[in-house]
Amino acid sequence: MTGPQSQLLFEAREFATELFLNKVNKSVRYHNLEHTERVVLACEELADYYSLQPEDRVSVLIAAWFHDTGFSSGAEGHEEMSKRLATSFLQERNADASLIQKVGACIDATKMPQSPTTLIEQIICDADLFHLGSEDFKIRNEMLMRELVEHSKENLSKKKWRRKTIAFMENHKYFTDYGKRKLQPVKERHIEELKQHDDNNNDSKKEGKKEKKEDKMLNVFTEELKKETETKKRKEKDNQTERGISTVFRIMASNHANLSQMADSKANIMISVNSIILSVVVSVLIRHLDENKYLILPTIMLVLVCVGTIIYAVKATRPNVSQGTFTKEDIQLKKTNLLFFGNFHSMALPDYDWAMKEMLNDKDYLYSSMVKDLYFLGVVLAKKYKLLRISYNIFMYGLIIAMFLYAVMISYDAFFVKTTVETTPFIK
């Protein structure tokens, strides 16, 4: 995916997460953020399996994030509301019309009975009911039942729900080859287990005891699932923070490197230009000074300007390497920046290897070293640009003065010679 597509997907995720956390009723136990994240993961798995093109991939993933956001306005007609939210979100970000159309079609396809017509619509339909062919089917199915009972206020017994589930699963079909090959066999096994469970539990007392036991197990599983989800979110947040920090350091280091290259290029320009001027002065102009003594002063000025410019340009690009050693005490006190070669180039490999491992195992030391590296890069850059500015100033103002002197001396000589010739009497 391109940068804009990744950014759009990131914003879709943030938008949907915000809706689920703040707008969707907490009593929605199944069609919640956790279900949405599972559908997105399933879509990613299927997208990888089919090697989807970037636009199709981003379309199905955005649709996955939005397909149940309509629950923020209630369960009834939530697909249409989800579609409107997705369309509004994409239009505000000037998304292509084709992308908006694909996302809307994917969300429409998830409406029961499912009716996908394209591959990406088939993918999101199979992802939406991925749990039917997965090992966590029982937990997810129980959550769906509780959600329906709470919202419909229907007196739905476990036996009745089990039979409704069997009927639904027997009528359901997966649309993708992936679903047919990998999910369908697991789904059929779940159907058989449900049927056996239904046949073996005609005794209501026994069923009641078993249902209580199942409720207890479900509560345990639900708590474990919540803990797992919270841990996952916490890790994900930490990872995002780590990625953000890495991005900042990477961008700053890249900017420093680019600025350093620009400074070196400007210095090379100054060295090249002034070297050419000096070559011309030495090879052409100096040999004629005996005949044109009035040009001696501006020529000396021009040579001094060129030499001064070259000196400061060379100083701007001249490398400065430190002693390149450190002690174990420096590492333990976190004084040495191991990211700069000047601090370790004279050390033996085992010592450097040990020091690097110490730094990598200490996050604070690592970040501190990265900060120091950026800081001293900035200090070097400031020195470079200061010397470079002096070099450019010498060249600019010195060249103006030298050219002015040439003009004055040539004009003076012409006027002086002309006046002398006119006022001196002819001597035979």
Short mmCIF file of C-alpha atoms in Angstrom, two decimals, residues 24-291:
data_model
loop_
_atom_site.label_atom_id
_atom_site.label_comp_id
_atom_site.label_asym_id
_atom_site.label_seq_id
_atom_site.Cartn_x
_atom_site.Cartn_y
_atom_site.Cartn_z
CA VAL A 24 -21.67 1.86 21.18
CA ASN A 25 -23.65 0.62 24.19
CA LYS A 26 -21.58 -1.53 26.56
CA SER A 27 -24.38 -4.12 26.56
CA VAL A 28 -23.44 -4.98 22.97
CA ARG A 29 -21.39 -8.02 23.89
CA TYR A 30 -20.72 -9.47 20.45
CA HIS A 31 -20.82 -6.70 17.81
CA ASN A 32 -18.17 -4.68 19.62
CA LEU A 33 -14.60 -3.52 19.05
CA GLU A 34 -13.18 -6.97 19.76
CA HIS A 35 -15.37 -8.55 17.05
CA THR A 36 -14.37 -5.79 14.61
CA GLU A 37 -10.67 -6.35 15.30
CA ARG A 38 -11.16 -10.08 14.69
CA VAL A 39 -12.91 -9.39 11.38
CA VAL A 40 -10.06 -7.06 10.34
CA LEU A 41 -7.48 -9.73 11.19
CA ALA A 42 -9.45 -12.31 9.19
CA CYS A 43 -9.67 -9.90 6.23
CA GLU A 44 -5.90 -9.36 6.39
CA GLU A 45 -5.36 -13.13 6.40
CA LEU A 46 -7.62 -13.60 3.39
CA ALA A 47 -6.15 -10.56 1.61
CA ASP A 48 -2.67 -12.07 2.00
CA TYR A 49 -3.95 -15.43 0.80
CA TYR A 50 -5.37 -13.89 -2.40
CA SER A 51 -2.55 -11.30 -2.81
CA LEU A 52 -5.06 -8.49 -3.25
CA GLN A 53 -4.12 -5.32 -5.11
CA PRO A 54 -3.48 -2.30 -2.81
CA GLU A 55 -6.82 -0.56 -3.57
CA ASP A 56 -8.84 -3.76 -3.02
CA ARG A 57 -6.91 -4.48 0.17
CA VAL A 58 -7.48 -1.04 1.66
CA SER A 59 -11.16 -1.15 0.57
CA VAL A 60 -11.93 -4.42 2.34
CA LEU A 61 -9.99 -3.43 5.48
CA ILE A 62 -11.75 -0.06 5.78
CA ALA A 63 -15.07 -1.83 5.27
CA ALA A 64 -14.11 -4.29 8.03
CA TRP A 65 -13.42 -1.44 10.45
CA PHE A 66 -16.73 0.22 9.63
CA HIS A 67 -19.12 -2.71 9.02
CA ASP A 68 -20.57 -2.69 12.56
CA THR A 69 -20.08 0.97 13.51
CA GLY A 70 -23.80 1.44 12.84
CA PHE A 71 -24.41 -0.12 16.25
CA SER A 72 -23.56 3.33 17.60
CA SER A 73 -27.14 4.24 16.55
CA GLY A 74 -28.74 0.91 17.43
CA ALA A 75 -28.85 -2.64 16.11
CA GLU A 76 -31.72 -2.19 13.66
CA GLY A 77 -30.50 -1.26 10.19
CA HIS A 78 -26.94 -0.97 11.44
CA GLU A 79 -25.47 -1.92 8.04
CA GLU A 80 -27.01 1.12 6.36
CA MET A 81 -25.80 3.39 9.15
CA SER A 82 -22.33 1.80 8.94
CA LYS A 83 -22.28 2.49 5.21
CA ARG A 84 -23.26 6.13 5.74
CA LEU A 85 -20.56 6.60 8.39
CA ALA A 86 -17.91 5.06 6.10
CA THR A 87 -19.01 7.16 3.12
CA SER A 88 -18.95 10.38 5.14
CA PHE A 89 -15.54 9.50 6.59
CA LEU A 90 -14.04 8.84 3.13
CA GLN A 91 -15.60 11.90 1.49
CA GLU A 92 -14.18 14.18 4.18
CA ARG A 93 -10.73 12.83 3.26
CA ASN A 94 -11.25 13.25 -0.50
CA ALA A 95 -11.05 9.50 -1.19
CA ASP A 96 -11.55 8.24 -4.75
CA ALA A 97 -15.11 7.48 -5.82
CA SER A 98 -14.13 3.91 -6.72
CA LEU A 99 -12.80 3.33 -3.19
CA ILE A 100 -16.00 4.72 -1.61
CA GLN A 101 -18.11 2.50 -3.87
CA LYS A 102 -16.11 -0.64 -3.01
CA VAL A 103 -16.26 0.02 0.74
CA GLY A 104 -20.03 0.60 0.60
CA ALA A 105 -20.58 -2.57 -1.46
CA CYS A 106 -18.55 -4.62 1.02
CA ILE A 107 -20.62 -3.35 3.96
CA ASP A 108 -23.88 -4.02 2.05
CA ALA A 109 -22.73 -7.58 1.34
CA THR A 110 -22.53 -8.41 5.08
CA LYS A 111 -26.27 -7.83 5.53
CA MET A 112 -28.19 -11.07 6.14
CA PRO A 113 -28.68 -13.01 3.99
CA GLN A 114 -25.20 -12.33 2.70
CA SER A 115 -25.00 -11.59 -1.02
CA PRO A 116 -21.44 -10.93 -2.17
CA THR A 117 -20.68 -10.48 -5.88
CA THR A 118 -16.96 -9.67 -5.95
CA LEU A 119 -13.94 -11.29 -4.31
CA ILE A 120 -13.49 -8.55 -1.70
CA GLU A 121 -17.20 -8.78 -0.81
CA GLN A 122 -16.81 -12.55 -0.39
CA ILE A 123 -13.75 -11.97 1.80
CA ILE A 124 -15.52 -9.64 4.24
CA CYS A 125 -18.58 -11.93 4.39
CA ASP A 126 -16.41 -14.92 5.31
CA ALA A 127 -14.39 -12.80 7.75
CA ASP A 128 -17.59 -11.57 9.45
CA LEU A 129 -18.58 -15.18 10.23
CA PHE A 130 -15.04 -16.48 10.58
CA HIS A 131 -15.80 -17.67 14.11
CA LEU A 132 -18.17 -20.36 12.84
CA GLY A 133 -15.14 -22.24 11.57
CA SER A 134 -12.73 -21.40 14.38
CA GLU A 135 -11.89 -22.92 17.75
CA ASP A 136 -13.38 -20.05 19.76
CA PHE A 137 -16.82 -20.65 18.25
CA LYS A 138 -18.49 -21.61 21.56
CA ILE A 139 -17.44 -18.45 23.36
CA ARG A 140 -18.35 -16.15 20.48
CA ASN A 141 -21.69 -17.90 19.98
CA GLU A 142 -22.54 -17.54 23.67
CA MET A 143 -21.74 -13.83 23.56
CA LEU A 144 -24.00 -13.39 20.55
CA MET A 145 -26.83 -15.14 22.40
CA ARG A 146 -26.44 -12.88 25.45
CA GLU A 147 -26.45 -9.81 23.23
CA LEU A 148 -29.65 -10.92 21.49
CA VAL A 149 -31.37 -11.78 24.78
CA GLU A 150 -30.48 -8.43 26.30
CA HIS A 151 -31.55 -6.34 23.31
CA SER A 152 -34.59 -8.29 22.14
CA LYS A 153 -35.77 -9.14 25.71
CA GLU A 154 -36.67 -12.55 24.28
CA ASN A 155 -36.83 -15.50 26.66
CA LEU A 156 -34.29 -17.57 24.78
CA SER A 157 -33.28 -20.84 26.45
CA LYS A 158 -30.00 -22.51 25.68
CA LYS A 159 -31.81 -25.37 23.98
CA LYS A 160 -33.76 -23.03 21.73
CA TRP A 161 -30.66 -21.01 20.93
CA ARG A 162 -28.73 -24.19 20.16
CA ARG A 163 -31.35 -25.27 17.62
CA LYS A 164 -31.46 -21.81 16.04
CA THR A 165 -27.67 -21.90 15.77
CA ILE A 166 -27.74 -25.34 14.14
CA ALA A 167 -30.30 -24.16 11.59
CA PHE A 168 -28.34 -21.00 10.84
CA MET A 169 -25.03 -22.86 10.43
CA GLU A 170 -26.57 -25.49 8.16
CA ASN A 171 -27.99 -22.77 5.88
CA HIS A 172 -24.77 -20.74 5.95
CA LYS A 173 -22.02 -21.23 3.40
CA TYR A 174 -18.56 -19.79 2.96
CA PHE A 175 -17.96 -18.02 -0.35
CA THR A 176 -14.17 -18.05 -0.75
CA ASP A 177 -12.09 -21.12 -1.54
CA TYR A 178 -10.15 -20.39 1.63
CA GLY A 179 -13.34 -20.57 3.69
CA LYS A 180 -14.53 -23.73 1.98
CA ARG A 181 -11.24 -25.54 2.48
CA LYS A 182 -10.17 -24.34 5.94
CA LEU A 183 -13.25 -23.07 7.77
CA GLN A 184 -16.07 -25.28 6.47
CA PRO A 185 -14.69 -28.57 7.95
CA VAL A 186 -14.35 -26.97 11.40
CA LYS A 187 -17.85 -25.50 11.11
CA GLU A 188 -19.31 -28.92 10.28
CA ARG A 189 -17.60 -30.38 13.33
CA HIS A 190 -19.23 -27.69 15.49
CA ILE A 191 -22.62 -28.52 13.96
CA GLU A 192 -22.21 -32.19 14.82
CA GLU A 193 -21.19 -31.33 18.38
CA LEU A 194 -24.24 -29.10 18.77
CA LYS A 195 -26.53 -31.84 17.47
CA GLN A 196 -25.02 -34.44 19.79
CA HIS A 197 -25.31 -32.06 22.69
CA ASP A 198 -28.96 -31.46 21.80
CA ASP A 199 -29.73 -35.19 21.58
CA ASN A 200 -27.98 -36.08 24.82
CA ASN A 201 -29.65 -33.41 26.95
CA ASN A 202 -33.38 -34.18 26.93
CA ASP A 203 -33.41 -34.43 30.69
CA SER A 204 -34.20 -30.88 31.81
CA LYS A 205 -32.52 -31.21 35.24
CA LYS A 206 -29.39 -32.55 33.72
CA GLU A 207 -29.53 -29.83 31.10
CA GLY A 208 -29.99 -27.17 33.80
CA LYS A 209 -26.93 -28.37 35.69
CA LYS A 210 -24.92 -28.56 32.53
CA GLU A 211 -25.99 -25.09 31.47
CA LYS A 212 -24.92 -23.67 34.86
CA LYS A 213 -21.60 -25.37 34.44
CA GLU A 214 -21.32 -23.96 30.94
CA ASP A 215 -22.22 -20.50 32.25
CA LYS A 216 -19.42 -20.74 34.80
CA MET A 217 -16.97 -21.87 32.16
CA LEU A 218 -18.15 -19.11 29.87
CA ASN A 219 -17.65 -16.49 32.57
CA VAL A 220 -14.13 -17.78 33.14
CA PHE A 221 -13.44 -17.76 29.42
CA THR A 222 -14.95 -14.27 29.08
CA GLU A 223 -12.76 -12.91 31.86
CA GLU A 224 -9.70 -14.51 30.32
CA LEU A 225 -10.70 -13.09 26.95
CA LYS A 226 -11.10 -9.60 28.42
CA LYS A 227 -7.69 -9.85 30.11
CA GLU A 228 -6.15 -11.07 26.88
CA THR A 229 -7.77 -8.22 24.95
CA GLU A 230 -6.61 -5.61 27.47
CA THR A 231 -3.08 -7.03 27.40
CA LYS A 232 -3.14 -7.00 23.61
CA LYS A 233 -4.33 -3.38 23.53
CA ARG A 234 -1.69 -2.36 26.05
CA LYS A 235 1.04 -4.05 24.02
CA GLU A 236 -0.31 -2.51 20.84
CA LYS A 237 -0.28 0.94 22.43
CA ASP A 238 3.30 0.40 23.60
CA ASN A 239 4.26 -0.76 20.12
CA GLN A 240 2.65 2.32 18.60
CA THR A 241 4.62 4.51 21.01
CA GLU A 242 7.82 2.65 20.11
CA ARG A 243 7.08 3.05 16.40
CA GLY A 244 6.37 6.75 16.90
CA ILE A 245 9.67 7.28 18.73
CA SER A 246 11.56 5.31 16.07
CA THR A 247 9.93 7.38 13.32
CA VAL A 248 10.91 10.65 15.02
CA PHE A 249 14.55 9.54 15.39
CA ARG A 250 14.65 8.19 11.83
CA ILE A 251 13.24 11.41 10.33
CA MET A 252 15.57 13.64 12.38
CA ALA A 253 18.64 11.54 11.50
CA SER A 254 17.65 11.63 7.82
CA ASN A 255 17.20 15.42 7.94
CA HIS A 256 20.60 15.86 9.60
CA ALA A 257 22.25 13.64 6.97
CA ASN A 258 20.59 15.57 4.13
CA LEU A 259 21.66 18.90 5.60
CA SER A 260 25.23 17.61 5.98
CA GLN A 261 25.28 16.50 2.34
CA MET A 262 23.96 19.90 1.26
CA ALA A 263 26.72 21.64 3.24
CA ASP A 264 29.39 19.43 1.67
CA SER A 265 28.00 20.09 -1.81
CA LYS A 266 28.01 23.86 -1.25
CA ALA A 267 31.58 23.70 0.07
CA ASN A 268 32.66 21.67 -2.98
CA ILE A 269 31.11 24.29 -5.26
CA MET A 270 33.09 27.03 -3.55
CA ILE A 271 36.34 25.05 -3.73
CA SER A 272 35.82 24.21 -7.42
CA VAL A 273 34.83 27.72 -8.52
CA ASN A 274 37.67 29.46 -6.69
CA SER A 275 40.22 26.88 -7.81
CA ILE A 276 39.24 27.62 -11.44
CA ILE A 277 39.54 31.39 -10.84
CA LEU A 278 42.99 30.93 -9.25
CA SER A 279 44.10 28.76 -12.18
CA VAL A 280 43.06 31.43 -14.66
CA VAL A 281 44.74 34.20 -12.62
CA VAL A 282 48.01 32.29 -12.30
CA SER A 283 48.14 31.03 -15.89
CA VAL A 284 46.91 34.13 -17.74
CA LEU A 285 46.79 37.30 -15.70
CA ILE A 286 50.03 37.23 -13.70
CA ARG A 287 52.31 36.99 -16.77
CA HIS A 288 50.89 40.30 -18.03
CA LEU A 289 51.34 42.25 -14.79
CA ASP A 290 54.76 43.59 -15.87
CA GLU A 291 53.06 45.38 -18.74
#
